[in-house]
Amino acid sequence: MTATDTQTLPLLPLSSGVVLPGMVVTLALETAEARAAAAAAEAADRTLVLVPKRAGGGYADVGTVARIEDVGALPNGLRGAVVRGLRRAHLGAGVADPGGGAATWIEVRPVEAGPASEEAHRLARELRATVEAILDRRRSARMVDLFGGVSDPGEVADTAGYWPDLSYDRKVELLEVVDVEQRLRLVLEWAKEHLADLELKEHINHEVNEGLEKRQREFLLRQQLAAIQKELGDLSGEEEDGDAVSRFRRLLAERDLPEAVAAAVSKELDRFERMSEQSPERGWVQTWLEWVFDIPWGVRAEDRLDLDEAQAVLDTDHTGLDDVKERILEHLAVRKLRAEREAASEEVPAPGSERPLAAGITDGRRGSGAILTLVGPPGVGKTSLGESVARALGRPFVRVALGGVRDEAEIRGHRRTYVGAQPGRLVRAMKEAGAMNPVILLDEVDKLGGDWRGDPASALLEVLDPAQNHTFADHYLEVELDLSDVLFLATANQLETVAGPLLDRMEVVSLDGYTEDEKVAIARDHLLRRQRAAAGLREDEVTVDDGALRSLVREHTREAGVRSLERALARLLRKVATRIARGGHDEAAGSGGTVHPVAVDAAVVRELLGKPRFRDEVLERTSVAGVATGLAVTGVGGDVLFVEATSMPGEGGSPGLTVTGQLGDVMKESAQIALSFVRSRADELGCGPDGFDGRRFHVHFPAGAVPKDGPSAGVTMTTALVSLLTGRLVKPNLAMTGEVTLQGKVLPIGGVKQKVLAAHRVGLTEVLLPKGNEADLDDIPEGIRSEITIHLCSDVRQVLELALEPLAMVAAEAA
């Protein structure tokens, strides 16, 4: 039969399988249609067409011409037929059964098949190798034998019909591909996909088995190691530290843990001992036990109760700061008296009598610590003072930096349920200190943050409350920690950003800055020695007299602390070191070749550092009417503040007020109050009502990039406005501060000491303060009060009388 000849054969539809050419399969004749087709084929030449159904409906376009090899009963009782696939055939139109039977016949046209090409043979060889690799991994010897007896490329591709992993849809697709090369490429692609899947599964199984074997091997080795350590322990009569449970139990017996802590440790130890080596929770429990035993339970540093020795240590480390030193000595004196009274009360009383405790002494240790907060501008020695206090008391010192901390867990620790959990900074500080009564410095407490992770400032409330911190609970440890013996020193630059409840628990000690004499003494006794060593100079190579140090303080620094002074001194000594390194000091050598030290005085300072960075500008600023000198407190200490006032015709003849200089709301309101007072008292103040008609006033605070706020510039703005309207100049050597009311009253303000120090720093000789701040004058050093005349005023009229030059003097200067 040629490729164009057609043939009519019985049709046997297949719903659950595909028979390809070359395949021999047994079909169950379950339906009447199937049995009729088989009977029709047997009645003819035993040939029929097998056509599979598509998954989406309908039949395939290509079927398989097959021959019935045998017909009989299957083991399940159904009738079956053994068929052999012969060739592919295109399907034509269906016809009625020629014999009048129930079978469906169909016209088929053979598929044209020419000789196989070289490419087909190459693809067949590649497919054979791929399938053999698959069968080798599946260890299917029967399939290998079956595949080995096939040589024709088309038959090689059709062996895919035997693959159990090939889906029904793919087998139908394979039947419909009549081109041999295309069929080989399709089967080869499927075979490579299947081989890749097998290789991946094999790799995963290998990794899993290797991991299991490794863990089993490690488990056996650990068991052997434990047995060896046990034998060694039995031979030496003691336990080795490698046995974690034994080590922890020994520590529990040796350490003096509080009862509640010991109970919690014993409970966790029992859990730890029962846990498997492979349990992840075992590592968490072991870390917790390590932390608990790292805390110095029951260990206390012995206080140095000699007040004179403590005073000497404080004076050696720091110049000035008398208020802080006095408070530390008070704390030490109380500790000394408590220790003496408690020792006396522990003596055995006579039979029948009881000795009461000394007044004010309790039978517990609760509340014996202290919480001091050192508040002051940068560079005044707050942080270094903490270490000095620890040396004076003979206690260990730990610094906890709180600047920028935003997570509440940094203070109270993380819950143990979190991966990588650890205790808070206070527990870590106690571990680092090695004692339960250290000095802990909470640095930059005013710069604590807060966000969705919590509020660290609120977490500090319990820490800094003497009535609560004896039972401080860290979230990680979950046992009570006694912090009542700790001396807490907190530092801050300003109190405005410290939370009110937290500030209420602190005892505030102000460090308002140093006087000029104190800065010179600090530079001479502390900074010079440190910076000379940093510059690589010996003591016999350079000398710096007080005049040079005073020149640095006056002309090259203007600050409350001494950091800029130290930098200026370091710069000066580096220039001296450069001169010595270049040999410039040889000219100072004597006739015997002895090198004399470089002597630095005020003239040498100007030569090495150049022109002064700061100059007195008060006289220049106040040389015109409408300018007054005020005093303010900033984040870096006290400062001098100038207020300028001017007036101009108002738009449309309407009066008004403009204030500039990046001012806050309180300061703007103070400016409005000052103008209202001056307008309401114009005749009394000598301003005249005509000065306000249709004029607009402008009050400006120079240094506009610096934010300013507060009511203390009220008297300064009032004085500037009166000076503008009367033409009377403000005294150039005078500064003022105070809040003003609409009735002209001068109300007290804060930061008196810092403001007076700032006035002295720039060379002013008179300061006007509110009468209500008279008590604050005791905080001002005696040396400053002897050089500055301080006027106390309760009414703004007194301020104007003292601050403004007389009209006659103004007229004389104008003439």
mmCIF file of N, CA and C in Angstrom, residues 323-363:
data_model
loop_
_atom_site.group_PDB
_atom_site.id
_atom_site.type_symbol
_atom_site.label_atom_id
_atom_site.label_comp_id
_atom_site.label_asym_id
_atom_site.label_seq_id
_atom_site.Cartn_x
_atom_site.Cartn_y
_atom_site.Cartn_z
ATOM 1 N N ASP A 323 30.534 72.933 94.183
ATOM 2 C CA ASP A 323 29.208 72.417 94.549
ATOM 3 C C ASP A 323 29.149 70.903 94.405
ATOM 4 N N VAL A 324 29.713 70.400 93.325
ATOM 5 C CA VAL A 324 29.693 68.955 93.112
ATOM 6 C C VAL A 324 30.553 68.252 94.150
ATOM 7 N N LYS A 325 31.719 68.774 94.382
ATOM 8 C CA LYS A 325 32.607 68.155 95.375
ATOM 9 C C LYS A 325 31.955 68.140 96.752
ATOM 10 N N GLU A 326 31.282 69.230 97.088
ATOM 11 C CA GLU A 326 30.618 69.295 98.390
ATOM 12 C C GLU A 326 29.521 68.244 98.500
ATOM 13 N N ARG A 327 28.764 68.037 97.410
ATOM 14 C CA ARG A 327 27.690 67.041 97.445
ATOM 15 C C ARG A 327 28.255 65.628 97.544
ATOM 16 N N ILE A 328 29.350 65.345 96.893
ATOM 17 C CA ILE A 328 29.960 64.019 96.977
ATOM 18 C C ILE A 328 30.468 63.767 98.392
ATOM 19 N N LEU A 329 31.078 64.765 98.995
ATOM 20 C CA LEU A 329 31.575 64.607 100.360
ATOM 21 C C LEU A 329 30.414 64.432 101.341
ATOM 22 N N GLU A 330 29.295 65.106 101.080
ATOM 23 C CA GLU A 330 28.116 64.890 101.930
ATOM 24 C C GLU A 330 27.643 63.442 101.844
ATOM 25 N N HIS A 331 27.597 62.921 100.625
ATOM 26 C CA HIS A 331 27.199 61.520 100.446
ATOM 27 C C HIS A 331 28.154 60.592 101.182
ATOM 28 N N LEU A 332 29.441 60.869 101.091
ATOM 29 C CA LEU A 332 30.431 60.025 101.749
ATOM 30 C C LEU A 332 30.332 60.141 103.265
ATOM 31 N N ALA A 333 30.055 61.358 103.767
ATOM 32 C CA ALA A 333 29.905 61.542 105.211
ATOM 33 C C ALA A 333 28.706 60.768 105.742
ATOM 34 N N VAL A 334 27.600 60.772 104.986
ATOM 35 C CA VAL A 334 26.418 60.016 105.402
ATOM 36 C C VAL A 334 26.726 58.528 105.432
ATOM 37 N N ARG A 335 27.432 58.034 104.425
ATOM 38 C CA ARG A 335 27.803 56.626 104.399
ATOM 39 C C ARG A 335 28.677 56.268 105.609
ATOM 40 N N LYS A 336 29.585 57.184 105.940
ATOM 41 C CA LYS A 336 30.481 56.924 107.068
ATOM 42 C C LYS A 336 29.702 56.860 108.377
ATOM 43 N N LEU A 337 28.787 57.821 108.586
ATOM 44 C CA LEU A 337 28.012 57.826 109.827
ATOM 45 C C LEU A 337 27.088 56.614 109.892
ATOM 46 N N ARG A 338 26.476 56.257 108.782
ATOM 47 C CA ARG A 338 25.602 55.077 108.778
ATOM 48 C C ARG A 338 26.387 53.821 109.142
ATOM 49 N N ALA A 339 27.589 53.685 108.567
ATOM 50 C CA ALA A 339 28.403 52.502 108.860
ATOM 51 C C ALA A 339 28.771 52.463 110.341
ATOM 52 N N GLU A 340 29.146 53.616 110.891
ATOM 53 C CA GLU A 340 29.528 53.647 112.316
ATOM 54 C C GLU A 340 28.337 53.350 113.210
ATOM 55 N N ARG A 341 27.182 53.947 112.895
ATOM 56 C CA ARG A 341 25.994 53.713 113.735
ATOM 57 C C ARG A 341 25.520 52.265 113.636
ATOM 58 N N GLU A 342 25.553 51.708 112.427
ATOM 59 C CA GLU A 342 25.121 50.322 112.273
ATOM 60 C C GLU A 342 26.057 49.369 112.999
ATOM 61 N N ALA A 343 27.382 49.671 112.975
ATOM 62 C CA ALA A 343 28.333 48.822 113.704
ATOM 63 C C ALA A 343 28.073 48.893 115.204
ATOM 64 N N ALA A 344 27.744 50.090 115.686
ATOM 65 C CA ALA A 344 27.476 50.230 117.126
ATOM 66 C C ALA A 344 26.187 49.536 117.521
ATOM 67 N N SER A 345 25.184 49.571 116.632
ATOM 68 C CA SER A 345 23.894 48.964 116.959
ATOM 69 C C SER A 345 23.946 47.446 116.944
ATOM 70 N N GLU A 346 24.989 46.880 116.308
ATOM 71 C CA GLU A 346 25.094 45.426 116.241
ATOM 72 C C GLU A 346 25.743 44.823 117.470
ATOM 73 N N GLU A 347 26.207 45.670 118.417
ATOM 74 C CA GLU A 347 26.779 45.135 119.650
ATOM 75 C C GLU A 347 25.683 44.433 120.451
ATOM 76 N N VAL A 348 26.055 43.371 121.157
ATOM 77 C CA VAL A 348 25.075 42.575 121.918
ATOM 78 C C VAL A 348 24.587 43.376 123.109
ATOM 79 N N PRO A 349 23.264 43.651 123.251
ATOM 80 C CA PRO A 349 22.752 44.408 124.410
ATOM 81 C C PRO A 349 22.721 43.539 125.657
ATOM 82 N N ALA A 350 22.589 44.212 126.771
ATOM 83 C CA ALA A 350 22.519 43.500 128.045
ATOM 84 C C ALA A 350 21.241 42.676 128.103
ATOM 85 N N PRO A 351 21.252 41.569 128.851
ATOM 86 C CA PRO A 351 20.049 40.734 128.948
ATOM 87 C C PRO A 351 18.856 41.553 129.427
ATOM 88 N N GLY A 352 17.721 41.328 128.764
ATOM 89 C CA GLY A 352 16.503 42.029 129.160
ATOM 90 C C GLY A 352 16.371 43.410 128.585
ATOM 91 N N SER A 353 17.336 43.837 127.790
ATOM 92 C CA SER A 353 17.239 45.186 127.200
ATOM 93 C C SER A 353 17.481 45.088 125.706
ATOM 94 N N GLU A 354 17.006 46.075 125.004
ATOM 95 C CA GLU A 354 17.192 46.140 123.567
ATOM 96 C C GLU A 354 17.780 47.484 123.206
ATOM 97 N N ARG A 355 18.761 47.454 122.330
ATOM 98 C CA ARG A 355 19.382 48.694 121.866
ATOM 99 C C ARG A 355 18.685 49.104 120.571
ATOM 100 N N PRO A 356 18.007 50.253 120.541
ATOM 101 C CA PRO A 356 17.348 50.669 119.298
ATOM 102 C C PRO A 356 18.368 51.131 118.278
ATOM 103 N N LEU A 357 17.937 51.108 117.024
ATOM 104 C CA LEU A 357 18.797 51.626 115.967
ATOM 105 C C LEU A 357 18.927 53.126 116.115
ATOM 106 N N ALA A 358 20.068 53.627 115.645
ATOM 107 C CA ALA A 358 20.279 55.065 115.680
ATOM 108 C C ALA A 358 19.231 55.765 114.827
ATOM 109 N N ALA A 359 18.925 56.988 115.212
ATOM 110 C CA ALA A 359 17.888 57.743 114.495
ATOM 111 C C ALA A 359 18.232 57.861 113.022
ATOM 112 N N GLY A 360 17.256 57.544 112.213
ATOM 113 C CA GLY A 360 17.466 57.676 110.762
ATOM 114 C C GLY A 360 18.111 56.465 110.132
ATOM 115 N N ILE A 361 18.516 55.454 110.922
ATOM 116 C CA ILE A 361 19.162 54.270 110.374
ATOM 117 C C ILE A 361 18.143 53.150 110.342
ATOM 118 N N THR A 362 17.949 52.544 109.170
ATOM 119 C CA THR A 362 17.024 51.428 109.032
ATOM 120 C C THR A 362 17.797 50.128 109.045
ATOM 121 N N ASP A 363 17.073 49.046 109.166
ATOM 122 C CA ASP A 363 17.728 47.746 109.225
ATOM 123 C C ASP A 363 17.927 47.145 107.848
#
